[in-house]
């Protein structure tokens, strides 16, 4: 048996190799430390056992990591066709859509946000249970001063914080099949930048709104929205664009410098921590720091205490 992989990349190595210089290295900017370093894809964007939780028997569960490796292998075979601007057949398009969907689900940004959402749901359930107990005591005239103090704390979002194990975020992978099917139905085309290098990040798959009327208050903006656009960087000079337009499939469009800078701004804004680029560029470093606070694409619309996502809960 081969030794299991402990160093697991949040951004696949084969993907980052398309952003390297001839010497096989690229730049990684870390907005937490505020530094940029040059390294190989093998030595950046990884964590230990991020996708392999421990089962009840103490053994690592490698299902997600093994599945990601299979999907990456299929996508790597499709990549040369995309860089050659070839239309993909149905199977190849579905294979690459699976890769894009897992790139979305596996990102630290998604793991954090899904874990936070699970924490909010657990908190709401706990509040509901304790509220019921409080009302029962109140009906019996058995509410103590301590009960009232606990009730006040429980409903004050400023009086406590909550830690959530990041492994709860692995539920993000439940989105993959649905996203893959949607992405495979979208219109795919190419945008080519000749005068501005394009960057990628540790959260390179997201969707933005490409025109259309304002969204109604209280309504989310999902991938199924007719104005949703996924701008996925394939290399420092090419973006694979997914949208719902009825024409333009597999066509090539020139990406003007300002539009290319906008694409980089989207990557900087949606990253969790890391921005990757081929050539050293202080402007890109400044852009990364300008958008150093991670965005939240998941908003349940209900205020809650601060929920910190941690790699391991205390005492576990």
PDB file of N, CA and C in Angstrom, residues 3 12 44 115 139 155 182 233 250 256 289:
ATOM      1  N   UNK A   3       1.839   5.120   0.912  1.00  0.00           N
ATOM      2  CA  UNK A   3       1.631   5.929   2.101  1.00  0.00           C
ATOM      3  C   UNK A   3       0.615   7.016   1.801  1.00  0.00           C
ATOM      4  N   UNK A  12      -4.870  22.810  -6.200  1.00  0.00           N
ATOM      5  CA  UNK A  12      -4.095  21.715  -6.797  1.00  0.00           C
ATOM      6  C   UNK A  12      -2.774  22.187  -7.409  1.00  0.00           C
ATOM      7  N   UNK A  44       3.465  25.424  -1.623  1.00  0.00           N
ATOM      8  CA  UNK A  44       2.535  26.494  -1.254  1.00  0.00           C
ATOM      9  C   UNK A  44       1.111  25.958  -1.264  1.00  0.00           C
ATOM     10  N   UNK A 115     -18.820  25.905   7.965  1.00  0.00           N
ATOM     11  CA  UNK A 115     -18.668  25.603   9.388  1.00  0.00           C
ATOM     12  C   UNK A 115     -19.360  26.666  10.238  1.00  0.00           C
ATOM     13  N   UNK A 139     -43.692  29.013  33.843  1.00  0.00           N
ATOM     14  CA  UNK A 139     -45.086  28.632  34.068  1.00  0.00           C
ATOM     15  C   UNK A 139     -45.286  28.014  35.443  1.00  0.00           C
ATOM     16  N   UNK A 155     -29.226  35.311  24.793  1.00  0.00           N
ATOM     17  CA  UNK A 155     -29.827  36.093  23.713  1.00  0.00           C
ATOM     18  C   UNK A 155     -29.081  37.405  23.442  1.00  0.00           C
ATOM     19  N   UNK A 182     -25.012  22.301 -12.907  1.00  0.00           N
ATOM     20  CA  UNK A 182     -25.303  23.660 -13.364  1.00  0.00           C
ATOM     21  C   UNK A 182     -24.188  24.189 -14.257  1.00  0.00           C
ATOM     22  N   UNK A 233      -9.685  31.841 -13.808  1.00  0.00           N
ATOM     23  CA  UNK A 233      -8.389  32.012 -14.475  1.00  0.00           C
ATOM     24  C   UNK A 233      -7.762  30.661 -14.839  1.00  0.00           C
ATOM     25  N   UNK A 250     -17.653  28.987 -26.618  1.00  0.00           N
ATOM     26  CA  UNK A 250     -16.279  28.671 -27.014  1.00  0.00           C
ATOM     27  C   UNK A 250     -15.622  29.769 -27.851  1.00  0.00           C
ATOM     28  N   UNK A 256      -9.668  43.637 -22.276  1.00  0.00           N
ATOM     29  CA  UNK A 256      -8.952  44.907 -22.180  1.00  0.00           C
ATOM     30  C   UNK A 256      -8.295  45.040 -20.810  1.00  0.00           C
ATOM     31  N   UNK A 289      -3.667  43.261  -0.123  1.00  0.00           N
ATOM     32  CA  UNK A 289      -3.806  43.842   1.211  1.00  0.00           C
ATOM     33  C   UNK A 289      -5.038  44.737   1.314  1.00  0.00           C
TER      34      UNK A 289
END
